[in-house]
């Protein structure tokens, strides 16, 4: 870690915020473009693939039959009303006749014989009317049977015509979805590649915060916006690209580590005065106060000791691993302090040269 000056810390924090803000704006813009591009063509549906000529013919026949059946239903309703009124007529007449017969038996009038016959004829006629109404209903119901069967068969046909379109539609839909996905992939993958190039080449650029915002944006666009759009292909793409990125990262990390180690080795061969020139002032000051040797990067105080509030460094003047000078005495007043300090903290004497002289 670099021991950065305080303003530098705030500056880098502000730059991070700026990176995130720019990335957010880019994501918004990208989302807008994304939402416009794939919806350019209209979304397909199953009805686009149905044989419409067949379907219309069937629908026309269904309409006719439904109209016929409606008429039939109304006719039956009317006939039922008629039957009800006929039955009522007959029953009323029958009750009247029975009570009349009862009265007649009581009086035993023979001359009323022809009247009996006339009245029973009337009742029979009413019974016939009732029967006729019943037969009307039966006839009408019979008339409805055939159209109802045909209608059921037609509805079956209609379903078949619609179902026949399903495989074609599903095939077309898969293709459509793949097309949109490829389009999105073609937009986002180059962004990711550009980001990889930026990470490789522009990391030490002064404009890195701007590059970083682009990288954040491309990562978001690829892994968050593209992938959930299509879980079936998205999963593959996400994992394959994720694995590729992890492998690349591992490759470059290992290379960087090897480079670091070989650099350290060559550094260790050099005399201390030269080593000092290679180490950055702020880094060295920070590392020594943290208990880490700025030359070999190893800890020169044990962890247990570091736990206490102030690491007791009184007895460690040289790195126990590489012999690098960590603390030295001021040539003017003799105070022991960080060997990298430019000035003595006690007397203000420019002590840097002295510590180097002491080591040389
Ligand atoms: Zn060391
Ligand atoms: Zn001093």
mmCIF file of C-alpha atoms and ligand atoms in Angstrom:
data_model
loop_
_atom_site.group_PDB
_atom_site.id
_atom_site.type_symbol
_atom_site.label_atom_id
_atom_site.label_comp_id
_atom_site.label_asym_id
_atom_site.label_seq_id
_atom_site.Cartn_x
_atom_site.Cartn_y
_atom_site.Cartn_z
ATOM 1 C CA UNK A 1 0.000 0.000 0.000
ATOM 2 C CA UNK A 2 1.212 3.434 -0.815
ATOM 3 C CA UNK A 3 1.469 5.965 1.959
ATOM 4 C CA UNK A 4 -0.348 8.621 -0.021
ATOM 5 C CA UNK A 5 -0.566 12.251 1.003
ATOM 6 C CA UNK A 6 -3.948 13.114 2.520
ATOM 7 C CA UNK A 7 -5.238 15.144 -0.473
ATOM 8 C CA UNK A 8 -4.261 12.209 -2.702
ATOM 9 C CA UNK A 9 -6.506 9.928 -0.649
ATOM 10 C CA UNK A 10 -9.501 12.238 -1.082
ATOM 11 C CA UNK A 11 -8.654 12.713 -4.712
ATOM 12 C CA UNK A 12 -8.657 8.969 -5.373
ATOM 13 C CA UNK A 13 -11.923 8.595 -3.446
ATOM 14 C CA UNK A 14 -13.479 11.350 -5.539
ATOM 15 C CA UNK A 15 -12.163 9.675 -8.668
ATOM 16 C CA UNK A 16 -13.802 6.408 -7.638
ATOM 17 C CA UNK A 17 -17.085 8.221 -7.138
ATOM 18 C CA UNK A 18 -16.665 9.864 -10.527
ATOM 19 C CA UNK A 19 -15.960 6.467 -12.115
ATOM 20 C CA UNK A 20 -19.128 5.047 -10.610
ATOM 21 C CA UNK A 21 -21.217 8.045 -11.675
ATOM 22 C CA UNK A 22 -19.924 7.883 -15.258
ATOM 23 C CA UNK A 23 -20.460 4.110 -15.298
ATOM 24 C CA UNK A 24 -24.029 4.649 -14.078
ATOM 25 C CA UNK A 25 -24.712 7.152 -16.845
ATOM 26 C CA UNK A 26 -23.224 4.822 -19.446
ATOM 27 C CA UNK A 27 -25.394 1.989 -18.110
ATOM 28 C CA UNK A 28 -28.491 4.175 -18.435
ATOM 29 C CA UNK A 29 -27.563 5.113 -21.974
ATOM 30 C CA UNK A 30 -26.716 1.517 -22.851
ATOM 31 C CA UNK A 31 -30.008 0.327 -21.419
ATOM 32 C CA UNK A 32 -31.837 2.815 -23.606
ATOM 33 C CA UNK A 33 -30.010 1.644 -26.716
ATOM 34 C CA UNK A 34 -30.531 -1.995 -25.758
ATOM 35 C CA UNK A 35 -34.244 -1.513 -25.261
ATOM 36 C CA UNK A 36 -34.562 0.114 -28.676
ATOM 37 C CA UNK A 37 -32.494 -2.314 -30.718
ATOM 38 C CA UNK A 38 -34.103 -5.717 -30.108
ATOM 39 C CA UNK A 39 -37.689 -4.486 -30.224
ATOM 40 C CA UNK A 40 -37.195 -3.098 -33.730
ATOM 41 C CA UNK A 41 -39.140 -6.030 -35.204
ATOM 42 C CA UNK A 42 -42.567 -6.861 -33.839
ATOM 43 C CA UNK A 43 -42.815 -9.741 -31.409
ATOM 44 C CA UNK A 44 -44.074 -12.935 -32.988
ATOM 45 C CA UNK A 45 -46.978 -14.933 -31.587
ATOM 46 C CA UNK A 46 -48.483 -18.318 -32.330
ATOM 47 C CA UNK A 47 -51.426 -16.787 -34.211
ATOM 48 C CA UNK A 48 -48.930 -15.621 -36.861
ATOM 49 C CA UNK A 49 -48.384 -19.240 -37.899
ATOM 50 C CA UNK A 50 -51.977 -20.545 -37.908
ATOM 51 C CA UNK A 51 -53.518 -21.575 -41.266
ATOM 52 C CA UNK A 52 -55.943 -18.661 -41.381
ATOM 53 C CA UNK A 53 -57.855 -19.785 -44.484
ATOM 54 C CA UNK A 54 -58.734 -23.077 -42.817
ATOM 55 C CA UNK A 55 -59.467 -21.397 -39.541
ATOM 56 C CA UNK A 56 -61.777 -18.817 -41.105
ATOM 57 C CA UNK A 57 -63.726 -21.512 -42.976
ATOM 58 C CA UNK A 58 -64.171 -23.447 -39.736
ATOM 59 C CA UNK A 59 -65.140 -20.293 -37.839
ATOM 60 C CA UNK A 60 -67.764 -19.443 -40.477
ATOM 61 C CA UNK A 61 -69.346 -22.875 -40.146
ATOM 62 C CA UNK A 62 -69.219 -22.643 -36.369
ATOM 63 C CA UNK A 63 -71.002 -19.272 -36.509
ATOM 64 C CA UNK A 64 -73.767 -20.670 -38.746
ATOM 65 C CA UNK A 65 -74.261 -23.693 -36.528
ATOM 66 C CA UNK A 66 -74.294 -21.581 -33.388
ATOM 67 C CA UNK A 67 -76.995 -19.363 -34.943
ATOM 68 C CA UNK A 68 -79.038 -22.442 -35.920
ATOM 69 C CA UNK A 69 -78.733 -23.860 -32.422
ATOM 70 C CA UNK A 70 -79.775 -20.566 -30.899
ATOM 71 C CA UNK A 71 -82.954 -20.562 -33.024
ATOM 72 C CA UNK A 72 -83.540 -24.182 -32.053
ATOM 73 C CA UNK A 73 -83.108 -23.344 -28.377
ATOM 74 C CA UNK A 74 -85.619 -20.514 -28.599
ATOM 75 C CA UNK A 75 -88.077 -22.770 -30.439
ATOM 76 C CA UNK A 76 -87.796 -25.374 -27.704
ATOM 77 C CA UNK A 77 -88.395 -22.729 -25.050
ATOM 78 C CA UNK A 78 -91.530 -21.554 -26.880
ATOM 79 C CA UNK A 79 -92.741 -25.152 -27.245
ATOM 80 C CA UNK A 80 -92.261 -25.724 -23.525
ATOM 81 C CA UNK A 81 -94.363 -22.678 -22.739
ATOM 82 C CA UNK A 82 -97.037 -23.999 -25.097
ATOM 83 C CA UNK A 83 -96.942 -27.434 -23.435
ATOM 84 C CA UNK A 84 -97.304 -25.882 -20.034
ATOM 85 C CA UNK A 85 -100.410 -23.950 -21.069
ATOM 86 C CA UNK A 86 -101.885 -27.060 -22.791
ATOM 87 C CA UNK A 87 -101.326 -29.169 -19.677
ATOM 88 C CA UNK A 88 -102.931 -26.483 -17.577
ATOM 89 C CA UNK A 89 -105.980 -26.368 -19.923
ATOM 90 C CA UNK A 90 -106.339 -30.124 -19.807
ATOM 91 C CA UNK A 91 -105.965 -30.447 -16.047
ATOM 92 C CA UNK A 92 -108.413 -27.624 -15.320
ATOM 93 C CA UNK A 93 -110.944 -29.131 -17.685
ATOM 94 C CA UNK A 94 -110.487 -32.574 -16.114
ATOM 95 C CA UNK A 95 -111.069 -31.258 -12.594
ATOM 96 C CA UNK A 96 -114.172 -29.401 -13.763
ATOM 97 C CA UNK A 97 -115.465 -32.522 -15.489
ATOM 98 C CA UNK A 98 -114.912 -34.703 -12.400
ATOM 99 C CA UNK A 99 -116.740 -32.321 -10.118
ATOM 100 C CA UNK A 100 -119.519 -32.057 -12.693
ATOM 101 C CA UNK A 101 -119.799 -35.904 -12.850
ATOM 102 C CA UNK A 102 -119.952 -35.997 -9.067
ATOM 103 C CA UNK A 103 -122.866 -33.558 -9.014
ATOM 104 C CA UNK A 104 -124.562 -35.489 -11.798
ATOM 105 C CA UNK A 105 -124.338 -38.825 -9.916
ATOM 106 C CA UNK A 106 -125.913 -37.157 -6.969
ATOM 107 C CA UNK A 107 -128.913 -35.923 -8.972
ATOM 108 C CA UNK A 108 -128.926 -39.055 -11.229
ATOM 109 C CA UNK A 109 -130.277 -37.233 -14.251
ATOM 110 C CA UNK A 110 -130.316 -39.590 -17.332
ATOM 111 C CA UNK A 111 -130.922 -36.863 -19.840
ATOM 112 C CA UNK A 112 -127.451 -35.626 -19.163
ATOM 113 C CA UNK A 113 -125.855 -38.660 -20.898
ATOM 114 C CA UNK A 114 -125.121 -36.905 -24.206
ATOM 115 C CA UNK A 115 -123.620 -34.025 -22.255
ATOM 116 C CA UNK A 116 -121.193 -36.504 -20.624
ATOM 117 C CA UNK A 117 -120.067 -37.766 -24.016
ATOM 118 C CA UNK A 118 -119.633 -34.241 -25.380
ATOM 119 C CA UNK A 119 -117.589 -33.176 -22.382
ATOM 120 C CA UNK A 120 -115.354 -36.258 -22.438
ATOM 121 C CA UNK A 121 -114.691 -35.633 -26.147
ATOM 122 C CA UNK A 122 -113.600 -32.122 -25.290
ATOM 123 C CA UNK A 123 -111.208 -33.420 -22.653
ATOM 124 C CA UNK A 124 -109.773 -35.952 -25.055
ATOM 125 C CA UNK A 125 -109.205 -33.205 -27.580
ATOM 126 C CA UNK A 126 -107.291 -31.215 -24.929
ATOM 127 C CA UNK A 127 -105.218 -34.283 -24.072
ATOM 128 C CA UNK A 128 -104.373 -34.643 -27.761
ATOM 129 C CA UNK A 129 -103.271 -31.007 -27.870
ATOM 130 C CA UNK A 130 -100.985 -31.641 -24.879
ATOM 131 C CA UNK A 131 -99.483 -34.701 -26.569
ATOM 132 C CA UNK A 132 -98.958 -32.705 -29.729
ATOM 133 C CA UNK A 133 -97.038 -30.040 -27.769
ATOM 134 C CA UNK A 134 -94.892 -32.760 -26.207
ATOM 135 C CA UNK A 135 -94.134 -34.215 -29.606
ATOM 136 C CA UNK A 136 -93.185 -30.739 -30.872
ATOM 137 C CA UNK A 137 -90.589 -30.469 -28.152
ATOM 138 C CA UNK A 138 -89.199 -33.932 -28.931
ATOM 139 C CA UNK A 139 -89.033 -33.076 -32.611
ATOM 140 C CA UNK A 140 -87.227 -29.786 -31.923
ATOM 141 C CA UNK A 141 -84.785 -31.466 -29.573
ATOM 142 C CA UNK A 142 -84.084 -34.103 -32.189
ATOM 143 C CA UNK A 143 -83.468 -31.319 -34.702
ATOM 144 C CA UNK A 144 -80.726 -29.878 -32.459
ATOM 145 C CA UNK A 145 -78.789 -33.114 -32.031
ATOM 146 C CA UNK A 146 -77.076 -33.171 -35.394
ATOM 147 C CA UNK A 147 -75.875 -29.517 -35.423
ATOM 148 C CA UNK A 148 -74.591 -29.927 -31.866
ATOM 149 C CA UNK A 149 -72.493 -32.939 -32.874
ATOM 150 C CA UNK A 150 -71.155 -31.148 -35.931
ATOM 151 C CA UNK A 151 -70.299 -28.137 -33.782
ATOM 152 C CA UNK A 152 -68.310 -30.280 -31.334
ATOM 153 C CA UNK A 153 -66.414 -31.851 -34.250
ATOM 154 C CA UNK A 154 -65.695 -28.403 -35.731
ATOM 155 C CA UNK A 155 -64.393 -27.115 -32.429
ATOM 156 C CA UNK A 156 -62.080 -30.113 -32.304
ATOM 157 C CA UNK A 157 -60.879 -29.283 -35.836
ATOM 158 C CA UNK A 158 -60.310 -25.691 -34.813
ATOM 159 C CA UNK A 159 -58.112 -26.731 -31.921
ATOM 160 C CA UNK A 160 -56.155 -29.010 -34.232
ATOM 161 C CA UNK A 161 -55.562 -26.221 -36.718
ATOM 162 C CA UNK A 162 -54.238 -24.000 -33.905
ATOM 163 C CA UNK A 163 -52.141 -26.781 -32.384
ATOM 164 C CA UNK A 164 -50.596 -27.512 -35.772
ATOM 165 C CA UNK A 165 -49.045 -24.034 -35.666
ATOM 166 C CA UNK A 166 -47.346 -24.610 -32.314
ATOM 167 C CA UNK A 167 -44.182 -26.462 -33.488
ATOM 168 C CA UNK A 168 -43.603 -23.951 -36.295
ATOM 169 C CA UNK A 169 -44.150 -21.065 -33.915
ATOM 170 C CA UNK A 170 -41.834 -22.485 -31.275
ATOM 171 C CA UNK A 171 -39.105 -23.028 -33.815
ATOM 172 C CA UNK A 172 -39.504 -19.469 -35.083
ATOM 173 C CA UNK A 173 -39.547 -18.097 -31.557
ATOM 174 C CA UNK A 174 -36.326 -19.899 -30.650
ATOM 175 C CA UNK A 175 -34.696 -18.468 -33.734
ATOM 176 C CA UNK A 176 -36.000 -14.991 -32.937
ATOM 177 C CA UNK A 177 -34.748 -15.158 -29.374
ATOM 178 C CA UNK A 178 -31.351 -16.383 -30.541
ATOM 179 C CA UNK A 179 -31.172 -13.563 -33.063
ATOM 180 C CA UNK A 180 -31.896 -10.917 -30.440
ATOM 181 C CA UNK A 181 -29.422 -12.516 -28.083
ATOM 182 C CA UNK A 182 -26.700 -12.559 -30.743
ATOM 183 C CA UNK A 183 -27.405 -8.926 -31.490
ATOM 184 C CA UNK A 184 -26.998 -8.035 -27.840
ATOM 185 C CA UNK A 185 -23.920 -10.200 -27.561
ATOM 186 C CA UNK A 186 -22.435 -8.479 -30.594
ATOM 187 C CA UNK A 187 -22.945 -5.168 -28.785
ATOM 188 C CA UNK A 188 -21.688 -6.137 -25.342
ATOM 189 C CA UNK A 189 -18.828 -8.531 -26.068
ATOM 190 C CA UNK A 190 -16.695 -5.903 -27.852
ATOM 191 C CA UNK A 191 -17.220 -3.629 -24.838
ATOM 192 C CA UNK A 192 -15.810 -6.348 -22.643
ATOM 193 C CA UNK A 193 -12.834 -6.852 -24.957
ATOM 194 C CA UNK A 194 -12.143 -3.121 -24.999
ATOM 195 C CA UNK A 195 -12.259 -3.203 -21.190
ATOM 196 C CA UNK A 196 -9.762 -6.062 -21.100
ATOM 197 C CA UNK A 197 -7.454 -4.033 -23.335
ATOM 198 C CA UNK A 198 -7.855 -1.012 -21.053
ATOM 199 C CA UNK A 199 -7.000 -3.063 -17.974
ATOM 200 C CA UNK A 200 -3.932 -4.413 -19.718
ATOM 201 C CA UNK A 201 -2.663 -1.161 -21.204
ATOM 202 C CA UNK A 202 -4.158 1.830 -19.431
ATOM 203 C CA UNK A 203 -3.900 0.950 -15.766
ATOM 204 C CA UNK A 204 -1.157 3.448 -15.095
ATOM 205 C CA UNK A 205 -2.689 6.189 -17.241
ATOM 206 C CA UNK A 206 -3.566 9.514 -15.617
ATOM 207 C CA UNK A 207 -7.033 9.052 -17.092
ATOM 208 C CA UNK A 208 -7.482 5.653 -15.438
ATOM 209 C CA UNK A 209 -10.644 6.738 -13.493
ATOM 210 C CA UNK A 210 -12.351 7.350 -16.847
ATOM 211 C CA UNK A 211 -11.186 4.030 -18.240
ATOM 212 C CA UNK A 212 -12.326 2.403 -15.023
ATOM 213 C CA UNK A 213 -15.856 3.753 -15.417
ATOM 214 C CA UNK A 214 -16.005 2.274 -18.904
ATOM 215 C CA UNK A 215 -14.854 -1.078 -17.513
ATOM 216 C CA UNK A 216 -17.533 -1.001 -14.813
ATOM 217 C CA UNK A 217 -20.114 -0.200 -17.455
ATOM 218 C CA UNK A 218 -19.034 -3.022 -19.766
ATOM 219 C CA UNK A 219 -19.052 -5.547 -16.924
ATOM 220 C CA UNK A 220 -22.531 -4.471 -15.930
ATOM 221 C CA UNK A 221 -23.785 -4.521 -19.522
ATOM 222 C CA UNK A 222 -22.442 -7.992 -20.105
ATOM 223 C CA UNK A 223 -23.111 -9.818 -16.870
ATOM 224 C CA UNK A 224 -26.210 -8.037 -15.611
ATOM 225 C CA UNK A 225 -28.063 -6.708 -18.625
ATOM 226 C CA UNK A 226 -27.305 -9.266 -21.321
ATOM 227 C CA UNK A 227 -27.341 -12.522 -19.432
ATOM 228 C CA UNK A 228 -30.717 -12.491 -17.647
ATOM 229 C CA UNK A 229 -32.348 -11.646 -20.956
ATOM 230 C CA UNK A 230 -31.878 -15.216 -22.067
ATOM 231 C CA UNK A 231 -31.381 -17.713 -19.291
ATOM 232 C CA UNK A 232 -31.047 -20.639 -21.713
ATOM 233 C CA UNK A 233 -28.039 -19.282 -23.611
ATOM 234 C CA UNK A 234 -27.138 -16.606 -21.092
ATOM 235 C CA UNK A 235 -26.026 -19.173 -18.550
ATOM 236 C CA UNK A 236 -23.515 -20.686 -20.948
ATOM 237 C CA UNK A 237 -22.212 -17.345 -22.071
ATOM 238 C CA UNK A 238 -21.913 -16.010 -18.548
ATOM 239 C CA UNK A 239 -20.011 -19.022 -17.270
ATOM 240 C CA UNK A 240 -17.767 -19.409 -20.304
ATOM 241 C CA UNK A 241 -16.835 -15.732 -20.354
ATOM 242 C CA UNK A 242 -16.559 -15.685 -16.569
ATOM 243 C CA UNK A 243 -14.188 -18.674 -16.639
ATOM 244 C CA UNK A 244 -12.160 -17.144 -19.470
ATOM 245 C CA UNK A 245 -11.853 -13.889 -17.523
ATOM 246 C CA UNK A 246 -10.879 -15.683 -14.312
ATOM 247 C CA UNK A 247 -8.234 -17.687 -16.214
ATOM 248 C CA UNK A 248 -6.860 -14.548 -17.844
ATOM 249 C CA UNK A 249 -6.794 -12.817 -14.480
ATOM 250 C CA UNK A 250 -5.004 -15.782 -12.916
ATOM 251 C CA UNK A 251 -2.524 -15.862 -15.808
ATOM 252 C CA UNK A 252 -1.643 -12.190 -15.471
ATOM 253 C CA UNK A 253 -1.561 -12.350 -11.669
ATOM 254 C CA UNK A 254 0.871 -15.263 -11.769
ATOM 255 C CA UNK A 255 3.002 -13.474 -14.338
ATOM 256 C CA UNK A 256 3.003 -10.306 -12.237
ATOM 257 C CA UNK A 257 3.942 -12.311 -9.161
ATOM 258 C CA UNK A 258 6.819 -13.985 -11.004
ATOM 259 C CA UNK A 259 8.002 -10.634 -12.283
ATOM 260 C CA UNK A 260 7.809 -9.221 -8.774
ATOM 261 C CA UNK A 261 9.798 -12.112 -7.355
ATOM 262 C CA UNK A 262 12.532 -11.901 -9.977
ATOM 263 C CA UNK A 263 12.677 -8.128 -9.491
ATOM 264 C CA UNK A 264 13.058 -8.604 -5.770
ATOM 265 C CA UNK A 265 15.820 -11.129 -6.338
ATOM 266 C CA UNK A 266 17.820 -8.809 -8.544
ATOM 267 C CA UNK A 267 17.117 -5.976 -6.106
ATOM 268 C CA UNK A 268 18.469 -8.032 -3.240
ATOM 269 C CA UNK A 269 21.737 -8.501 -5.099
ATOM 270 C CA UNK A 270 22.250 -4.739 -5.251
ATOM 271 C CA UNK A 271 24.071 -2.721 -2.562
ATOM 272 C CA UNK A 272 21.858 -1.005 -0.015
ATOM 273 C CA UNK A 273 22.482 2.533 -1.305
ATOM 274 C CA UNK A 274 21.109 1.472 -4.678
ATOM 275 C CA UNK A 275 18.164 -0.366 -3.098
ATOM 276 C CA UNK A 276 17.232 2.799 -1.240
ATOM 277 C CA UNK A 277 17.031 4.767 -4.455
ATOM 278 C CA UNK A 278 14.653 2.171 -5.929
ATOM 279 C CA UNK A 279 12.220 2.389 -3.013
ATOM 280 C CA UNK A 280 9.661 5.167 -3.065
ATOM 281 C CA UNK A 281 9.920 7.510 -0.078
ATOM 282 C CA UNK A 282 6.242 7.423 0.951
ATOM 283 C CA UNK A 283 5.978 3.665 0.506
ATOM 284 C CA UNK A 284 9.055 3.099 2.638
ATOM 285 C CA UNK A 285 7.887 5.354 5.485
ATOM 286 C CA UNK A 286 4.483 3.637 5.542
ATOM 287 C CA UNK A 287 5.918 0.127 5.381
ATOM 288 C CA UNK A 288 8.422 0.656 8.183
ATOM 289 C CA UNK A 289 5.767 2.142 10.462
ATOM 290 C CA UNK A 290 3.588 -0.906 9.621
ATOM 291 C CA UNK A 291 6.383 -3.283 10.600
ATOM 292 C CA UNK A 292 7.177 -4.408 7.043
ATOM 293 C CA UNK A 293 10.657 -4.251 5.506
ATOM 294 C CA UNK A 294 10.454 -1.968 2.421
ATOM 295 C CA UNK A 295 13.209 -3.936 0.723
ATOM 296 C CA UNK A 296 12.166 -7.582 1.036
ATOM 297 C CA UNK A 297 8.494 -6.924 1.951
ATOM 298 C CA UNK A 298 8.661 -9.282 4.919
ATOM 299 C CA UNK A 299 7.444 -8.524 8.400
ATOM 300 C CA UNK A 300 10.294 -7.611 10.759
ATOM 301 C CA UNK A 301 8.151 -7.576 13.919
ATOM 302 C CA UNK A 302 6.055 -10.583 14.911
ATOM 303 C CA UNK A 303 2.292 -10.493 14.696
ATOM 304 C CA UNK A 304 1.776 -10.945 18.431
ATOM 305 C CA UNK A 305 3.905 -7.874 19.119
ATOM 306 C CA UNK A 306 2.036 -5.880 16.437
ATOM 307 C CA UNK A 307 -1.242 -6.476 18.292
ATOM 308 C CA UNK A 308 -0.166 -4.100 21.060
ATOM 309 C CA UNK A 309 -0.965 -0.430 20.466
ATOM 310 C CA UNK A 310 2.534 0.689 19.553
ATOM 311 C CA UNK A 311 4.893 -1.865 18.035
ATOM 312 C CA UNK A 312 8.036 -1.916 20.128
ATOM 313 C CA UNK A 313 10.662 -1.474 17.468
ATOM 314 C CA UNK A 314 13.371 -0.370 19.874
ATOM 315 C CA UNK A 315 15.475 -3.449 19.372
ATOM 316 C CA UNK A 316 15.026 -3.898 15.615
ATOM 317 C CA UNK A 317 17.254 -1.603 13.582
ATOM 318 C CA UNK A 318 17.932 -3.932 10.677
ATOM 319 C CA UNK A 319 15.606 -6.263 8.819
ATOM 320 C CA UNK A 320 16.017 -9.734 10.308
ATOM 321 C CA UNK A 321 15.491 -11.280 6.863
ATOM 322 C CA UNK A 322 17.618 -9.221 4.532
ATOM 323 C CA UNK A 323 19.701 -6.944 6.758
ATOM 324 C CA UNK A 324 18.215 -3.756 5.315
ATOM 325 C CA UNK A 325 18.629 -0.685 7.534
ATOM 326 C CA UNK A 326 15.220 0.257 8.976
ATOM 327 C CA UNK A 327 16.063 2.608 11.818
ATOM 328 C CA UNK A 328 19.141 4.758 12.253
ATOM 329 C CA UNK A 329 20.435 7.374 14.664
ATOM 330 C CA UNK A 330 20.522 11.068 13.848
ATOM 331 C CA UNK A 331 24.132 12.135 13.275
ATOM 332 C CA UNK A 332 23.444 15.419 15.056
ATOM 333 C CA UNK A 333 21.459 14.496 18.193
ATOM 334 C CA UNK A 334 21.604 10.687 18.214
ATOM 335 C CA UNK A 335 17.795 10.097 18.241
ATOM 336 C CA UNK A 336 16.776 6.746 16.727
ATOM 337 C CA UNK A 337 14.242 7.057 13.913
ATOM 338 C CA UNK A 338 12.970 5.702 10.605
ATOM 339 C CA UNK A 339 15.996 5.560 8.341
ATOM 340 C CA UNK A 340 13.995 7.009 5.439
ATOM 341 C CA UNK A 341 13.036 10.239 7.165
ATOM 342 C CA UNK A 342 14.432 13.213 5.310
ATOM 343 C CA UNK A 343 14.760 15.264 8.484
ATOM 344 C CA UNK A 344 15.365 14.353 12.088
ATOM 345 C CA UNK A 345 12.128 14.630 14.045
ATOM 346 C CA UNK A 346 13.948 15.866 17.139
ATOM 347 C CA UNK A 347 16.530 18.395 15.967
ATOM 348 C CA UNK A 348 15.461 19.023 12.364
ATOM 349 C CA UNK A 349 18.830 17.972 11.013
ATOM 350 C CA UNK A 350 18.680 16.686 7.424
ATOM 351 C CA UNK A 351 19.495 13.115 8.454
ATOM 352 C CA UNK A 352 18.857 11.197 5.291
ATOM 353 C CA UNK A 353 22.381 11.443 3.981
ATOM 354 C CA UNK A 354 23.736 10.438 7.374
ATOM 355 C CA UNK A 355 21.765 7.211 7.558
ATOM 356 C CA UNK A 356 22.882 6.249 4.093
ATOM 357 C CA UNK A 357 26.461 7.060 4.978
ATOM 358 C CA UNK A 358 26.173 4.912 8.050
ATOM 359 C CA UNK A 359 25.100 1.982 5.923
ATOM 360 C CA UNK A 360 27.425 2.384 3.001
HETATM 361 ZN ZN1 LIG B 1 14.203 -7.149 4.638
HETATM 362 ZN ZN1 LIG B 2 18.543 14.806 15.291
#
